[in-house]
PDB file of C-alpha atoms in Angstrom:
ATOM      1  CA  GLU A   1      90.780  41.718  27.241  1.00  0.00           C
ATOM      2  CA  ALA A   2      93.559  39.974  25.328  1.00  0.00           C
ATOM      3  CA  TYR A   3      93.845  40.861  21.664  1.00  0.00           C
ATOM      4  CA  SER A   4      96.492  41.249  18.965  1.00  0.00           C
ATOM      5  CA  PHE A   5      97.194  42.381  15.419  1.00  0.00           C
ATOM      6  CA  VAL A   6      99.466  41.106  12.645  1.00  0.00           C
ATOM      7  CA  ILE A   7     100.500  42.962   9.476  1.00  0.00           C
ATOM      8  CA  ASP A   8     101.580  40.486   6.808  1.00  0.00           C
ATOM      9  CA  ARG A   9     104.020  41.078   3.926  1.00  0.00           C
ATOM     10  CA  ASN A  10     101.230  42.460   1.733  1.00  0.00           C
ATOM     11  CA  GLY A  11     100.254  45.035   4.331  1.00  0.00           C
ATOM     12  CA  THR A  12      97.099  43.162   5.243  1.00  0.00           C
ATOM     13  CA  ILE A  13      96.023  43.608   8.863  1.00  0.00           C
ATOM     14  CA  TRP A  14      94.750  40.566  10.755  1.00  0.00           C
ATOM     15  CA  ALA A  15      93.115  40.802  14.182  1.00  0.00           C
ATOM     16  CA  THR A  16      92.114  38.408  16.942  1.00  0.00           C
ATOM     17  CA  GLY A  17      90.831  38.533  20.520  1.00  0.00           C
ATOM     18  CA  SER A  18      88.594  40.949  22.403  1.00  0.00           C
ATOM     19  CA  GLY A  19      86.750  43.471  20.243  1.00  0.00           C
ATOM     20  CA  HIS A  20      86.184  45.951  23.087  1.00  0.00           C
ATOM     21  CA  ARG A  21      84.767  49.188  21.651  1.00  0.00           C
ATOM     22  CA  HIS A  22      85.370  47.862  18.115  1.00  0.00           C
ATOM     23  CA  ARG A  23      89.121  48.374  18.418  1.00  0.00           C
ATOM     24  CA  LEU A  24      89.807  45.352  16.139  1.00  0.00           C
ATOM     25  CA  GLY A  25      87.900  46.871  13.245  1.00  0.00           C
ATOM     26  CA  ILE A  26      85.950  43.630  12.707  1.00  0.00           C
ATOM     27  CA  GLY A  27      83.021  44.247  15.063  1.00  0.00           C
ATOM     28  CA  GLY A  28      82.635  43.679  18.788  1.00  0.00           C
ATOM     29  CA  GLY A  29      82.524  40.497  20.791  1.00  0.00           C
ATOM     30  CA  SER A  30      84.471  39.104  23.705  1.00  0.00           C
ATOM     31  CA  PHE A  31      86.601  36.898  21.454  1.00  0.00           C
ATOM     32  CA  ASN A  32      87.194  36.865  17.717  1.00  0.00           C
ATOM     33  CA  ASP A  33      89.121  34.297  15.683  1.00  0.00           C
ATOM     34  CA  LEU A  34      91.911  35.589  13.446  1.00  0.00           C
ATOM     35  CA  THR A  35      90.088  37.764  10.902  1.00  0.00           C
ATOM     36  CA  LYS A  36      91.149  40.125   8.136  1.00  0.00           C
ATOM     37  CA  ALA A  37      90.592  43.729   9.262  1.00  0.00           C
ATOM     38  CA  PHE A  38      92.204  45.676   6.362  1.00  0.00           C
ATOM     39  CA  ASP A  39      93.091  44.508   2.867  1.00  0.00           C
ATOM     40  CA  GLU A  40      96.584  45.810   2.011  1.00  0.00           C
ATOM     41  CA  ASN A  41      99.314  48.483   2.177  1.00  0.00           C
ATOM     42  CA  ALA A  42      99.300  48.981   5.951  1.00  0.00           C
ATOM     43  CA  THR A  43     102.750  49.856   7.254  1.00  0.00           C
ATOM     44  CA  ALA A  44     102.476  50.270  11.040  1.00  0.00           C
ATOM     45  CA  ILE A  45      99.859  49.908  13.773  1.00  0.00           C
ATOM     46  CA  ALA A  46      99.366  51.111  17.355  1.00  0.00           C
ATOM     47  CA  THR A  47      96.587  50.112  19.683  1.00  0.00           C
ATOM     48  CA  GLY A  48      95.313  50.972  23.145  1.00  0.00           C
ATOM     49  CA  ARG A  49      92.457  50.091  25.481  1.00  0.00           C
ATOM     50  CA  GLY A  50      89.600  50.992  23.164  1.00  0.00           C
ATOM     51  CA  SER A  51      91.028  52.228  19.852  1.00  0.00           C
ATOM     52  CA  THR A  52      93.563  51.537  17.136  1.00  0.00           C
ATOM     53  CA  LEU A  53      95.468  53.633  14.586  1.00  0.00           C
ATOM     54  CA  PHE A  54      97.434  52.512  11.561  1.00  0.00           C
ATOM     55  CA  THR A  55      99.234  54.043   8.611  1.00  0.00           C
ATOM     56  CA  THR A  56      99.398  53.067   4.938  1.00  0.00           C
ATOM     57  CA  GLN A  57     102.087  53.215   2.277  1.00  0.00           C
ATOM     58  CA  ASN A  58     100.470  56.200   0.559  1.00  0.00           C
ATOM     59  CA  GLY A  59     100.546  58.454   3.637  1.00  0.00           C
ATOM     60  CA  GLU A  60      97.116  57.862   5.161  1.00  0.00           C
ATOM     61  CA  LEU A  61      96.152  57.573   8.820  1.00  0.00           C
ATOM     62  CA  TRP A  62      93.297  55.182   9.586  1.00  0.00           C
ATOM     63  CA  GLY A  63      91.551  54.256  12.788  1.00  0.00           C
ATOM     64  CA  MET A  64      88.911  52.050  14.385  1.00  0.00           C
ATOM     65  CA  GLY A  65      87.221  51.807  17.752  1.00  0.00           C
ATOM     66  CA  TYR A  66      86.518  54.550  20.266  1.00  0.00           C
ATOM     67  CA  LEU A  67      88.730  57.262  18.802  1.00  0.00           C
ATOM     68  CA  ARG A  68      87.085  60.069  20.815  1.00  0.00           C
ATOM     69  CA  ILE A  69      86.701  62.132  17.626  1.00  0.00           C
ATOM     70  CA  ALA A  70      84.308  59.396  16.478  1.00  0.00           C
ATOM     71  CA  THR A  71      83.597  55.714  16.975  1.00  0.00           C
ATOM     72  CA  HIS A  72      84.212  53.400  14.021  1.00  0.00           C
ATOM     73  CA  ALA A  73      83.357  49.680  13.999  1.00  0.00           C
ATOM     74  CA  THR A  74      85.443  49.154  10.849  1.00  0.00           C
ATOM     75  CA  PRO A  75      88.694  50.788   9.632  1.00  0.00           C
ATOM     76  CA  THR A  76      88.038  54.388   8.612  1.00  0.00           C
ATOM     77  CA  LYS A  77      90.396  56.901   7.046  1.00  0.00           C
ATOM     78  CA  ILE A  78      91.076  59.842   9.358  1.00  0.00           C
ATOM     79  CA  MET A  79      93.349  62.001   7.200  1.00  0.00           C
ATOM     80  CA  ASP A  80      96.174  62.187   4.665  1.00  0.00           C
ATOM     81  CA  ILE A  81      99.304  62.771   6.703  1.00  0.00           C
ATOM     82  CA  ASN A  82     102.992  61.874   6.748  1.00  0.00           C
ATOM     83  CA  LEU A  83     104.154  60.685  10.159  1.00  0.00           C
ATOM     84  CA  THR A  84     107.447  59.623  11.677  1.00  0.00           C
ATOM     85  CA  ASP A  85     105.787  58.052  14.733  1.00  0.00           C
ATOM     86  CA  PHE A  86     102.436  57.553  16.450  1.00  0.00           C
ATOM     87  CA  ASP A  87     101.005  55.721  19.457  1.00  0.00           C
ATOM     88  CA  VAL A  88      97.769  55.017  21.344  1.00  0.00           C
ATOM     89  CA  GLY A  89      97.349  54.885  25.125  1.00  0.00           C
ATOM     90  CA  ASN A  90      94.238  54.509  27.235  1.00  0.00           C
ATOM     91  CA  GLU A  91      92.030  56.248  24.613  1.00  0.00           C
ATOM     92  CA  SER A  92      94.657  58.963  24.202  1.00  0.00           C
ATOM     93  CA  HIS A  93      96.301  59.315  20.783  1.00  0.00           C
ATOM     94  CA  PHE A  94      99.633  60.855  19.704  1.00  0.00           C
ATOM     95  CA  LEU A  95     101.119  61.727  16.315  1.00  0.00           C
ATOM     96  CA  VAL A  96     104.573  62.939  15.324  1.00  0.00           C
ATOM     97  CA  LYS A  97     104.577  64.623  11.907  1.00  0.00           C
ATOM     98  CA  THR A  98     107.591  64.689   9.584  1.00  0.00           C
ATOM     99  CA  ASP A  99     108.250  68.294  10.620  1.00  0.00           C
ATOM    100  CA  GLY A 100     108.850  67.099  14.195  1.00  0.00           C
ATOM    101  CA  SER A 101     105.618  68.493  15.632  1.00  0.00           C
ATOM    102  CA  LEU A 102     103.689  66.466  18.227  1.00  0.00           C
ATOM    103  CA  TRP A 103      99.878  66.327  18.133  1.00  0.00           C
ATOM    104  CA  ALA A 104      97.429  64.625  20.487  1.00  0.00           C
ATOM    105  CA  TRP A 105      93.775  64.078  21.335  1.00  0.00           C
ATOM    106  CA  GLY A 106      91.485  61.919  23.465  1.00  0.00           C
ATOM    107  CA  GLU A 107      91.440  60.906  27.147  1.00  0.00           C
ATOM    108  CA  ASN A 108      93.229  63.504  29.314  1.00  0.00           C
ATOM    109  CA  SER A 109      92.173  62.953  32.935  1.00  0.00           C
ATOM    110  CA  PHE A 110      95.748  63.311  34.201  1.00  0.00           C
ATOM    111  CA  GLY A 111      97.074  65.767  31.628  1.00  0.00           C
ATOM    112  CA  GLN A 112      98.671  63.011  29.568  1.00  0.00           C
ATOM    113  CA  LEU A 113      98.056  64.921  26.338  1.00  0.00           C
ATOM    114  CA  GLY A 114     100.424  67.614  27.573  1.00  0.00           C
ATOM    115  CA  ASN A 115      98.167  70.512  26.550  1.00  0.00           C
ATOM    116  CA  GLY A 116      98.045  72.231  29.969  1.00  0.00           C
ATOM    117  CA  SER A 117      94.588  70.861  30.809  1.00  0.00           C
ATOM    118  CA  THR A 118      92.977  67.784  32.305  1.00  0.00           C
ATOM    119  CA  ASP A 119      89.918  68.048  30.085  1.00  0.00           C
ATOM    120  CA  ASP A 120      89.427  65.397  27.408  1.00  0.00           C
ATOM    121  CA  ASN A 121      90.107  66.736  23.932  1.00  0.00           C
ATOM    122  CA  GLN A 122      87.945  65.695  20.985  1.00  0.00           C
ATOM    123  CA  THR A 123      90.041  67.512  18.374  1.00  0.00           C
ATOM    124  CA  ILE A 124      93.610  66.884  17.215  1.00  0.00           C
ATOM    125  CA  ALA A 125      95.713  69.591  18.881  1.00  0.00           C
ATOM    126  CA  LEU A 126      99.342  70.770  18.611  1.00  0.00           C
ATOM    127  CA  ILE A 127     101.370  69.956  21.738  1.00  0.00           C
ATOM    128  CA  VAL A 128     105.007  70.576  20.690  1.00  0.00           C
ATOM    129  CA  ASP A 129     105.763  72.534  17.556  1.00  0.00           C
ATOM    130  CA  ALA A 130     109.087  70.971  16.466  1.00  0.00           C
ATOM    131  CA  ASN A 131     112.026  68.601  17.111  1.00  0.00           C
ATOM    132  CA  VAL A 132     110.106  65.523  18.393  1.00  0.00           C
ATOM    133  CA  THR A 133     111.394  62.209  17.011  1.00  0.00           C
ATOM    134  CA  GLN A 134     109.482  59.565  18.977  1.00  0.00           C
ATOM    135  CA  VAL A 135     106.381  59.313  21.156  1.00  0.00           C
ATOM    136  CA  SER A 136     105.138  56.478  23.343  1.00  0.00           C
ATOM    137  CA  ALA A 137     101.936  56.335  25.364  1.00  0.00           C
ATOM    138  CA  GLY A 138     101.425  54.628  28.703  1.00  0.00           C
ATOM    139  CA  VAL A 139      98.087  54.060  30.379  1.00  0.00           C
ATOM    140  CA  GLU A 140      97.822  57.488  32.034  1.00  0.00           C
ATOM    141  CA  HIS A 141     101.055  59.183  31.004  1.00  0.00           C
ATOM    142  CA  ALA A 142     103.174  59.600  27.856  1.00  0.00           C
ATOM    143  CA  LEU A 143     106.811  60.054  26.946  1.00  0.00           C
ATOM    144  CA  PHE A 144     108.505  61.621  23.956  1.00  0.00           C
ATOM    145  CA  VAL A 145     112.093  62.091  22.746  1.00  0.00           C
ATOM    146  CA  LYS A 146     113.449  65.175  20.997  1.00  0.00           C
ATOM    147  CA  ILE A 147     116.116  65.380  18.305  1.00  0.00           C
ATOM    148  CA  ASP A 148     118.648  66.616  20.891  1.00  0.00           C
ATOM    149  CA  GLY A 149     118.229  63.339  22.816  1.00  0.00           C
ATOM    150  CA  SER A 150     116.185  64.847  25.646  1.00  0.00           C
ATOM    151  CA  LEU A 151     113.401  62.772  27.221  1.00  0.00           C
ATOM    152  CA  TRP A 152     110.109  64.401  28.215  1.00  0.00           C
ATOM    153  CA  GLY A 153     106.946  63.192  29.983  1.00  0.00           C
ATOM    154  CA  MET A 154     103.460  64.323  30.960  1.00  0.00           C
ATOM    155  CA  GLY A 155     100.461  62.883  32.749  1.00  0.00           C
ATOM    156  CA  LYS A 156     100.051  60.945  35.971  1.00  0.00           C
ATOM    157  CA  ASN A 157     103.005  61.138  38.377  1.00  0.00           C
ATOM    158  CA  THR A 158     102.061  58.872  41.255  1.00  0.00           C
ATOM    159  CA  THR A 159     104.787  56.300  42.030  1.00  0.00           C
ATOM    160  CA  GLN A 160     107.197  58.822  40.441  1.00  0.00           C
ATOM    161  CA  ARG A 161     106.347  57.455  37.029  1.00  0.00           C
ATOM    162  CA  LEU A 162     107.425  60.715  35.332  1.00  0.00           C
ATOM    163  CA  GLY A 163     110.896  60.492  36.878  1.00  0.00           C
ATOM    164  CA  ILE A 164     110.954  64.137  37.980  1.00  0.00           C
ATOM    165  CA  ASN A 165     111.686  65.769  41.359  1.00  0.00           C
ATOM    166  CA  SER A 166     108.041  66.497  42.157  1.00  0.00           C
ATOM    167  CA  SER A 167     105.366  65.093  44.456  1.00  0.00           C
ATOM    168  CA  ASP A 168     102.566  66.447  42.232  1.00  0.00           C
ATOM    169  CA  SER A 169     100.015  63.785  41.302  1.00  0.00           C
ATOM    170  CA  HIS A 170     100.170  64.778  37.634  1.00  0.00           C
ATOM    171  CA  LYS A 171     101.740  67.183  35.176  1.00  0.00           C
ATOM    172  CA  SER A 172      99.645  68.541  32.299  1.00  0.00           C
ATOM    173  CA  THR A 173     102.566  70.125  30.379  1.00  0.00           C
ATOM    174  CA  PRO A 174     105.708  68.334  29.121  1.00  0.00           C
ATOM    175  CA  GLN A 175     108.403  67.933  31.766  1.00  0.00           C
ATOM    176  CA  MET A 176     112.070  67.284  30.953  1.00  0.00           C
ATOM    177  CA  ILE A 177     113.205  63.997  32.488  1.00  0.00           C
ATOM    178  CA  VAL A 178     116.652  63.528  30.918  1.00  0.00           C
ATOM    179  CA  ALA A 179     118.547  66.346  29.202  1.00  0.00           C
ATOM    180  CA  SER A 180     120.391  64.387  26.480  1.00  0.00           C
ATOM    181  CA  GLY A 181     121.568  61.052  25.170  1.00  0.00           C
ATOM    182  CA  VAL A 182     118.223  59.250  24.897  1.00  0.00           C
ATOM    183  CA  ALA A 183     117.497  57.252  21.734  1.00  0.00           C
ATOM    184  CA  SER A 184     114.046  55.852  22.506  1.00  0.00           C
ATOM    185  CA  ALA A 185     111.628  55.346  25.405  1.00  0.00           C
ATOM    186  CA  SER A 186     108.765  53.027  26.307  1.00  0.00           C
ATOM    187  CA  PRO A 187     106.330  53.527  29.191  1.00  0.00           C
ATOM    188  CA  GLY A 188     104.495  50.798  31.022  1.00  0.00           C
ATOM    189  CA  HIS A 189     101.586  51.223  33.432  1.00  0.00           C
ATOM    190  CA  VAL A 190     103.573  52.654  36.368  1.00  0.00           C
ATOM    191  CA  PHE A 191     107.175  52.435  35.164  1.00  0.00           C
ATOM    192  CA  ASN A 192     109.267  53.400  32.138  1.00  0.00           C
ATOM    193  CA  LEU A 193     112.307  52.122  30.251  1.00  0.00           C
ATOM    194  CA  PHE A 194     114.546  54.051  27.884  1.00  0.00           C
ATOM    195  CA  VAL A 195     117.599  53.309  25.773  1.00  0.00           C
ATOM    196  CA  LYS A 196     120.485  55.747  25.534  1.00  0.00           C
ATOM    197  CA  THR A 197     122.480  56.367  22.402  1.00  0.00           C
ATOM    198  CA  ASP A 198     125.348  54.337  23.906  1.00  0.00           C
ATOM    199  CA  GLY A 199     123.077  51.273  24.023  1.00  0.00           C
ATOM    200  CA  SER A 200     122.545  51.259  27.782  1.00  0.00           C
ATOM    201  CA  LEU A 201     119.099  50.543  29.223  1.00  0.00           C
ATOM    202  CA  TRP A 202     117.634  52.697  32.010  1.00  0.00           C
ATOM    203  CA  GLY A 203     114.395  52.716  33.972  1.00  0.00           C
ATOM    204  CA  PHE A 204     112.349  54.656  36.511  1.00  0.00           C
ATOM    205  CA  GLY A 205     108.976  54.523  38.296  1.00  0.00           C
ATOM    206  CA  GLU A 206     107.427  51.776  40.415  1.00  0.00           C
ATOM    207  CA  ASN A 207     109.586  48.663  40.734  1.00  0.00           C
TER     208      ASN A 207
END
């Protein structure tokens, strides 16, 4: 299921590879040559197993593929919104607004949305009301960083991928992993890496 996107200097989005669940915004198919997916003014893009989100210069959030709130074979505007960060996991979706609030929707089998449930959520819901600066989605878990440098996680916890002192298979509410000093974090499938404000690189989970 290899695929990729490029945003050129004009903000045009180009896509190639597997069009699973229309995530490329150019139709389906097992392989697609490099094709224009969106004309101009795109600023950032995030993609997961079956869906893709991107933002534009004028503060719009667009999506394509199996977004859980709807399925779109071509890029479709979702809302006018100003974001500081966003990401897509395995059909789970996360937004950080400019007021520091964290919102999420989609696949939630292991509580990766952090809303206290393991039920999938078809509506965009508030998870954390303030102070979030960055969010990053793994396959079945997610991490976020707060303005105080603390690192938090939620979702599947097998292989200790949440980095907490717990044998629970999952956590459906945000759990503090590191109390301070974290600049950014990036989860993989069963492991995670994060960078501290002193430039050091740290990791936890399956090795």
